XYZ file of C-alpha atoms in Angstrom:
241
model
C -10.078 -7.469 31.224
C -8.503 -4.405 33.284
C -5.393 -2.861 32.115
C -2.762 -3.809 35.183
C 1.254 -2.648 35.028
C 3.320 -4.867 37.213
C 7.025 -4.563 38.015
C 9.569 -6.013 40.340
C 10.863 -4.260 43.545
C 13.957 -4.559 44.947
C 14.232 -3.204 48.511
C 16.541 -4.685 51.751
C 15.341 -6.840 54.157
C 16.717 -9.682 56.711
C 20.169 -8.911 55.467
C 19.065 -9.775 51.735
C 18.485 -7.756 48.947
C 14.569 -9.108 48.672
C 12.810 -8.866 44.894
C 9.039 -7.944 45.340
C 6.274 -8.113 42.465
C 4.540 -4.801 42.262
C 0.841 -4.548 40.355
C -0.892 -1.787 39.693
C -4.439 -1.295 38.300
C -5.602 1.288 35.707
C -5.570 4.700 36.262
C -4.109 7.538 38.036
C -5.610 7.702 41.436
C -4.717 6.273 44.709
C -6.204 3.144 45.799
C -6.910 0.643 48.622
C -3.654 -1.261 48.834
C -3.040 -5.048 49.859
C 0.452 -6.292 50.480
C 0.881 -10.559 49.814
C 2.944 -13.003 52.061
C 4.298 -15.806 49.964
C 4.144 -19.500 51.385
C 7.568 -20.762 53.207
C 9.573 -21.739 50.103
C 9.149 -18.152 48.652
C 7.831 -16.164 45.823
C 7.546 -17.258 42.992
C 4.682 -16.972 39.772
C 1.736 -18.296 41.792
C 2.239 -15.353 44.203
C 2.973 -12.665 41.835
C -0.806 -14.105 39.924
C -2.125 -13.390 43.397
C -0.895 -9.582 43.180
C -2.061 -9.164 39.784
C -5.738 -10.737 40.113
C -5.989 -7.714 43.375
C -4.423 -5.276 40.770
C -7.511 -6.466 38.546
C -10.233 -5.465 41.294
C -8.483 -2.568 41.406
C -6.111 -2.672 44.513
C -2.384 -1.371 44.150
C -0.945 -4.913 45.579
C 2.558 -5.849 46.390
C 4.040 -9.890 46.866
C 6.698 -9.887 48.703
C 9.571 -12.018 48.445
C 11.156 -14.019 51.744
C 14.410 -15.044 50.851
C 16.393 -12.536 48.603
C 14.556 -13.804 45.152
C 14.768 -17.541 45.873
C 12.454 -20.079 45.689
C 13.278 -23.006 47.583
C 12.562 -26.744 45.561
C 14.063 -28.717 48.831
C 11.800 -28.843 51.821
C 14.789 -29.365 54.462
C 16.599 -26.211 53.037
C 13.333 -24.580 52.942
C 13.099 -25.583 56.862
C 16.568 -24.955 57.491
C 15.500 -20.998 56.480
C 12.050 -20.835 57.523
C 12.342 -22.711 61.151
C 14.094 -19.809 62.774
C 12.698 -16.726 61.110
C 8.848 -18.378 62.180
C 10.837 -18.406 65.754
C 11.749 -14.744 65.875
C 8.583 -12.083 65.406
C 10.909 -9.218 65.112
C 12.648 -10.989 61.897
C 9.196 -11.472 60.773
C 7.995 -8.088 61.718
C 11.024 -6.400 59.972
C 10.817 -8.109 56.849
C 7.417 -7.175 56.970
C 7.699 -3.614 57.726
C 10.181 -3.178 54.777
C 7.589 -4.364 52.389
C 4.947 -2.203 53.590
C 7.514 0.665 53.386
C 7.847 -0.106 49.248
C 4.005 -0.511 49.210
C 3.102 2.827 51.394
C 5.909 4.630 48.963
C 4.503 3.935 45.836
C 2.333 6.628 44.763
C -0.770 4.995 43.727
C -1.514 3.551 47.400
C -3.766 5.483 49.869
C -1.507 4.917 53.239
C -4.856 4.893 54.875
C -6.144 1.737 53.036
C -3.982 -1.345 53.297
C -4.315 -4.923 54.464
C -2.258 -7.847 54.579
C -3.055 -11.095 53.194
C -0.816 -14.201 53.696
C -0.065 -17.403 53.047
C 2.163 -20.109 55.488
C 4.891 -18.361 56.745
C 3.570 -15.329 54.927
C 0.215 -15.003 57.062
C 2.844 -15.336 59.786
C 4.418 -11.886 58.596
C 0.944 -10.761 58.113
C -0.225 -11.410 61.799
C 3.215 -9.991 63.212
C 2.426 -6.869 61.816
C -0.372 -6.638 63.237
C 0.561 -7.798 66.947
C 2.963 -5.054 66.088
C 0.211 -2.680 66.023
C 0.307 -1.418 62.236
C -2.636 0.262 61.023
C -3.761 -2.527 59.275
C -7.583 -2.753 57.721
C -7.716 -6.184 57.327
C -5.395 -9.050 58.095
C -6.339 -12.205 56.263
C -4.160 -15.731 56.596
C -4.337 -19.332 54.997
C -2.551 -21.785 56.614
C -0.812 -19.439 59.214
C -2.292 -19.941 62.824
C 0.630 -19.029 64.406
C 0.579 -17.743 68.059
C 2.360 -14.432 69.248
C 3.928 -12.889 72.212
C 1.713 -13.065 75.310
C -0.474 -9.853 75.182
C 0.612 -8.855 71.653
C -2.420 -9.921 70.268
C -4.418 -6.842 71.696
C -2.633 -4.304 69.476
C -4.103 -5.653 66.275
C -6.191 -2.674 65.220
C -8.795 -4.656 62.276
C -10.490 -7.624 61.434
C -8.390 -10.906 61.324
C -9.486 -13.898 58.765
C -7.808 -17.192 59.091
C -8.485 -20.178 56.328
C -7.098 -23.976 57.616
C -7.366 -27.532 56.021
C -9.149 -29.638 58.327
C -6.404 -32.172 57.763
C -3.171 -29.982 58.271
C -0.819 -31.917 60.520
C 1.094 -28.570 60.484
C -1.668 -26.759 61.960
C -3.588 -29.256 63.578
C -6.628 -28.754 65.950
C -4.528 -28.025 69.003
C -2.960 -25.462 67.001
C -6.596 -23.924 66.050
C -7.478 -23.589 69.563
C -4.271 -21.745 70.639
C -4.611 -19.581 67.607
C -8.740 -18.400 68.630
C -7.971 -18.628 72.161
C -5.278 -16.112 71.586
C -7.491 -13.235 69.040
C -10.548 -14.111 71.750
C -8.698 -13.204 74.637
C -7.191 -10.293 72.689
C -10.754 -9.124 71.869
C -9.867 -9.103 68.076
C -12.934 -9.524 65.573
C -11.485 -12.827 64.278
C -13.494 -15.344 62.046
C -11.723 -18.963 61.376
C -12.997 -21.177 58.706
C -11.681 -24.813 58.446
C -11.751 -26.323 55.028
C -12.961 -30.036 55.389
C -10.198 -32.382 53.851
C -7.904 -29.926 53.058
C -3.978 -30.552 53.926
C -1.323 -28.126 54.276
C -0.794 -25.598 51.483
C -4.388 -26.916 49.844
C -4.379 -23.778 47.933
C -1.276 -23.795 45.912
C -1.101 -25.813 42.506
C 1.046 -29.065 42.495
C 5.020 -28.236 41.618
C 7.977 -29.905 40.558
C 9.434 -30.660 43.989
C 9.803 -33.265 46.519
C 6.648 -34.617 48.583
C 6.133 -33.698 51.528
C 3.674 -35.492 53.791
C 0.698 -33.326 55.210
C 0.798 -31.010 51.969
C -1.374 -31.404 49.333
C -3.653 -29.188 46.460
C -7.639 -29.042 47.178
C -8.628 -27.115 44.023
C -12.102 -26.516 45.003
C -10.950 -25.597 48.882
C -8.361 -22.874 46.956
C -11.079 -21.343 44.750
C -13.090 -20.908 48.220
C -10.178 -19.732 49.908
C -9.263 -17.008 47.352
C -12.726 -16.029 47.287
C -13.313 -16.134 50.870
C -10.155 -13.634 51.164
C -11.633 -11.481 48.385
C -14.834 -11.038 50.876
C -12.907 -9.714 53.555
C -10.789 -6.960 51.122
C -14.216 -6.015 50.077
C -16.108 -5.374 53.020
C -13.403 -4.140 55.329
C -11.011 -2.493 52.496
C -13.429 -1.398 49.528
C -11.554 -0.679 46.297
C -12.480 3.742 45.848
C -11.952 5.483 42.603
């Protein structure tokens, strides 16, 4: 297995001290880099392992923080934090830009070869970076079919891949249609994969917290969605020595 190095990086954003997880591939040269946005509850070991997995593939990877190091176990507390955030594109962009600055400042990062992937709320942040005109090579999201302010999707400068569960009540067909209509009207190179029978957060293993209706793990589709994201990165952001 490729030797990687990891460390916690702290930085200010949204009035909080964020605690991201940076994973570096073996070697010393600059590499393509990926920003990774976590689900609404926050950054935990599962998302950190995503960064590690991408570093093993040769990417510089930063799993960014949403809540100042906090992982929400109470769904109502999480929604109280996330709902107003999702309603405020500028706040999401600020969180994304702060993490992007950290990633760009890493000496191993090739600043001209950066992609962003994200899950749920973290995916919405990745999309808002695109709508803000950030020069990204790829945007990949799972369960994050959020729409932006009118016309701003035209600023997206890279392919967008989105995955969603067919039975996700939080991202129902009407939301899918609104998202794809926005992408199509903006002339974005977009793809949408609907995973049959999957609920919201199907990609995340079960956690010891209150059960939320409409949320459930689908191990098979979770693996498929990860492979699809890796394929996106391979296509749009190949690792170069």
